Amino acid sequence: MSEYQHPQTGQPVGAPVDDRPAARPGPVTLAGRFGRIEKLKPEHAPALWEAVQSHDRIWTYMPSYGPFPDAAAFAKWVAARATLADPYAYAIIDGDGRAVGVFSLMVIRLEHRVIEVGHVVYSPALQRTPLATEAQYLLARYVFETLGYRRYEWKCDALNTASGRAALRYGFTFEGIFRQHMIGKGRSRDSAWYAMLDGDWPTRKAAFERWLAPENFTADGRQIQSLGKLNSVTK
């Protein structure tokens, strides 16, 4: 960590930064090659329910909700989630116009320019697809380049190894385990913390874009070079 000297006392202090606050997330539509993300709305509930129903495993590590017993209960949750300013939820829309996932920007600290991506619900129809990665790229680009954040966080249950692997693949850096950080659904949770900084973003952006490029896929849609490998090269 770089150290500077306090001009009066000579003590070591952090580097000076632009302390203007970041902007709040808004109801944008961010389009990519494989789909788009847009502000979550109650109208997304039917397609989302079709994508997630009967897939109880995707809700195991959510701290306070899911799985849902029926479409009505799920629609009520989507409608409530759509009204919140923090977490601020976005639907992930595939190339056919169907909502297949949802994620949020949350724990928004404007004055420190820190924000977190969380409440990530990827239906089986979205998992392991190019859109799953492209959605993360579109959101990260929005966070750094439009909203002006300097720290972008990813936190998950330390036992959720799939989420941890995803964070590393997307270019987040593991920072440690916060023990007994939360109580979720009546169970103790240790939380794994990951982060990406504004200084990391140029290389992470380049890795995302190299992975998403048409020439990185075979004719039958298989990746040629993995995003994890690209990020290991750029770290």
XYZ file of C-alpha atoms in Angstrom:
235
model
C 0.000 0.000 0.000
C 1.398 3.399 -0.948
C 2.092 5.718 1.940
C 2.230 9.493 1.951
C 3.325 11.809 4.721
C 0.876 14.089 6.468
C 1.998 17.632 5.575
C 1.883 18.854 9.186
C 2.714 15.825 11.337
C 4.808 13.704 8.980
C 2.773 10.618 9.858
C 2.092 8.055 7.098
C -1.301 8.597 5.440
C -3.138 7.335 2.397
C -2.904 8.781 -1.072
C -5.054 11.843 -1.805
C -8.118 11.060 -3.928
C -10.972 12.874 -5.608
C -13.567 12.873 -2.806
C -16.580 13.811 -4.888
C -19.332 11.211 -4.314
C -20.293 8.593 -6.873
C -23.713 8.549 -8.544
C -26.616 6.304 -7.616
C -27.589 3.442 -9.917
C -30.498 4.263 -12.194
C -33.061 2.683 -14.531
C -30.704 2.201 -17.457
C -30.795 -0.435 -20.184
C -27.340 -1.820 -20.959
C -27.214 -3.863 -24.154
C -24.620 -6.391 -25.237
C -24.190 -8.956 -27.990
C -25.953 -11.766 -26.143
C -28.663 -9.847 -24.304
C -29.192 -6.872 -22.035
C -29.801 -5.794 -18.466
C -32.571 -3.421 -17.451
C -34.267 -2.156 -14.305
C -36.230 -4.939 -12.624
C -39.999 -4.486 -12.979
C -43.007 -6.456 -11.745
C -43.668 -7.408 -15.373
C -40.510 -9.522 -15.367
C -41.961 -11.911 -12.777
C -43.743 -14.419 -15.091
C -40.693 -15.086 -17.270
C -38.382 -15.177 -14.263
C -40.676 -17.625 -12.494
C -40.715 -19.880 -15.534
C -36.907 -19.833 -15.480
C -36.386 -20.476 -11.733
C -39.329 -22.590 -10.582
C -38.445 -26.015 -9.181
C -34.750 -25.118 -9.032
C -34.466 -24.807 -5.257
C -30.652 -25.023 -5.224
C -30.268 -21.485 -6.564
C -31.826 -20.077 -3.380
C -29.790 -21.978 -0.759
C -27.282 -19.201 -0.063
C -29.699 -16.274 -0.324
C -29.762 -14.751 3.160
C -33.480 -14.195 3.724
C -35.680 -15.382 0.826
C -36.417 -18.274 -1.506
C -37.312 -20.782 -2.638
C -40.867 -19.648 -3.309
C -43.927 -21.918 -3.101
C -45.707 -20.598 -6.167
C -45.802 -17.934 -8.869
C -47.886 -15.553 -6.754
C -45.387 -15.533 -3.890
C -42.538 -15.049 -6.325
C -44.323 -12.185 -8.116
C -44.870 -10.473 -4.759
C -41.141 -10.717 -4.035
C -40.215 -9.322 -7.473
C -42.675 -6.424 -7.087
C -41.241 -5.522 -3.673
C -37.651 -5.857 -4.897
C -38.365 -3.588 -7.867
C -39.262 -0.677 -5.549
C -36.020 -0.665 -3.553
C -33.256 1.908 -3.957
C -30.704 -0.286 -2.143
C -30.455 -3.032 -3.273
C -31.202 -1.688 -6.745
C -32.198 -4.645 -8.884
C -31.732 -5.358 -12.576
C -33.234 -8.106 -14.719
C -31.033 -10.002 -17.152
C -32.768 -10.434 -20.509
C -31.689 -13.009 -23.092
C -31.584 -12.607 -26.854
C -35.212 -13.744 -27.151
C -36.393 -11.054 -24.743
C -36.957 -13.387 -21.788
C -35.945 -12.468 -18.240
C -33.637 -15.283 -17.096
C -31.883 -13.783 -14.076
C -31.623 -10.896 -11.678
C -28.855 -9.183 -9.731
C -28.480 -5.977 -7.735
C -26.191 -3.106 -6.896
C -26.265 -2.721 -3.137
C -24.619 -1.475 0.083
C -24.232 1.800 -1.792
C -21.791 4.229 -0.140
C -21.747 7.273 -2.351
C -19.307 9.316 -0.273
C -16.686 6.538 -0.358
C -17.482 5.485 -3.949
C -17.992 1.870 -2.874
C -20.722 -0.434 -4.163
C -21.424 -4.175 -4.175
C -22.955 -6.571 -6.684
C -25.174 -9.079 -4.927
C -28.476 -10.947 -4.748
C -27.319 -12.738 -7.890
C -30.021 -15.154 -9.075
C -28.965 -16.993 -12.227
C -31.542 -19.444 -13.528
C -30.314 -22.694 -15.126
C -31.184 -21.130 -18.498
C -28.604 -18.399 -17.790
C -25.884 -20.356 -16.015
C -22.755 -21.165 -18.034
C -23.844 -19.046 -20.992
C -22.010 -16.115 -22.606
C -24.821 -13.840 -21.381
C -24.065 -14.812 -17.777
C -20.593 -13.318 -18.187
C -21.648 -10.449 -20.424
C -24.161 -9.263 -17.815
C -21.376 -8.988 -15.239
C -19.235 -7.083 -17.722
C -22.041 -4.637 -18.546
C -22.745 -3.977 -14.862
C -19.085 -3.533 -13.920
C -18.534 -1.143 -16.830
C -21.552 0.882 -15.680
C -20.253 0.969 -12.092
C -16.780 2.201 -12.976
C -17.235 4.247 -16.133
C -20.664 5.839 -15.666
C -21.313 5.959 -11.928
C -17.718 6.649 -10.869
C -17.114 4.068 -8.125
C -13.589 3.233 -7.026
C -14.315 -0.076 -5.257
C -16.686 -2.803 -6.472
C -17.366 -5.598 -3.992
C -18.576 -9.195 -4.199
C -19.484 -11.027 -0.998
C -20.837 -14.540 -0.582
C -21.310 -17.302 1.941
C -17.858 -18.804 2.392
C -19.416 -22.233 1.788
C -20.773 -21.109 -1.590
C -17.729 -22.228 -3.531
C -19.426 -21.711 -6.904
C -19.935 -18.012 -6.134
C -16.340 -17.663 -5.005
C -15.049 -19.275 -8.193
C -17.248 -16.953 -10.236
C -15.865 -13.881 -8.457
C -12.306 -14.912 -9.248
C -13.187 -15.751 -12.842
C -14.732 -12.300 -13.319
C -11.547 -10.680 -12.028
C -12.375 -9.881 -8.397
C -9.572 -10.352 -5.843
C -10.157 -12.449 -2.721
C -9.609 -10.344 0.397
C -10.495 -12.673 3.268
C -13.185 -14.322 5.396
C -15.367 -12.373 7.824
C -16.249 -14.947 10.470
C -19.811 -15.089 11.819
C -20.601 -12.124 9.613
C -24.321 -12.813 9.266
C -27.236 -14.946 10.345
C -29.163 -16.127 7.297
C -32.298 -18.270 7.467
C -31.410 -19.202 11.031
C -27.873 -20.351 10.175
C -24.475 -18.831 10.916
C -22.665 -17.459 7.885
C -19.020 -16.702 7.385
C -18.688 -14.341 4.419
C -15.961 -14.380 1.787
C -15.055 -10.883 0.538
C -13.819 -10.066 -2.953
C -13.253 -6.704 -4.619
C -12.307 -5.053 -7.883
C -10.828 -1.539 -7.849
C -11.032 1.236 -10.402
C -7.318 0.750 -11.007
C -7.992 -2.913 -11.844
C -10.777 -2.127 -14.273
C -8.805 -1.378 -17.456
C -7.195 -4.834 -17.458
C -10.390 -6.562 -16.307
C -12.338 -4.782 -19.041
C -9.818 -5.908 -21.642
C -10.103 -9.514 -20.435
C -13.905 -9.413 -20.551
C -13.876 -7.981 -24.055
C -11.331 -10.493 -25.342
C -13.429 -13.322 -23.913
C -16.705 -11.959 -25.315
C -15.275 -11.331 -28.797
C -16.773 -13.501 -31.574
C -13.355 -14.912 -32.438
C -13.091 -16.443 -28.946
C -15.905 -18.891 -29.750
C -15.996 -21.883 -32.053
C -18.775 -22.352 -34.600
C -20.728 -24.447 -32.084
C -20.389 -21.785 -29.354
C -17.572 -23.197 -27.237
C -15.035 -20.827 -25.725
C -11.474 -20.967 -27.032
C -9.750 -19.131 -24.194
C -11.207 -19.019 -20.692
C -11.930 -15.778 -18.867
C -10.164 -17.138 -15.808
C -7.003 -17.632 -17.828
C -7.278 -14.168 -19.353
C -7.610 -12.628 -15.903
C -4.691 -14.655 -14.548
C -2.591 -13.205 -17.357
C -3.693 -9.631 -16.691
C -3.298 -9.710 -12.896
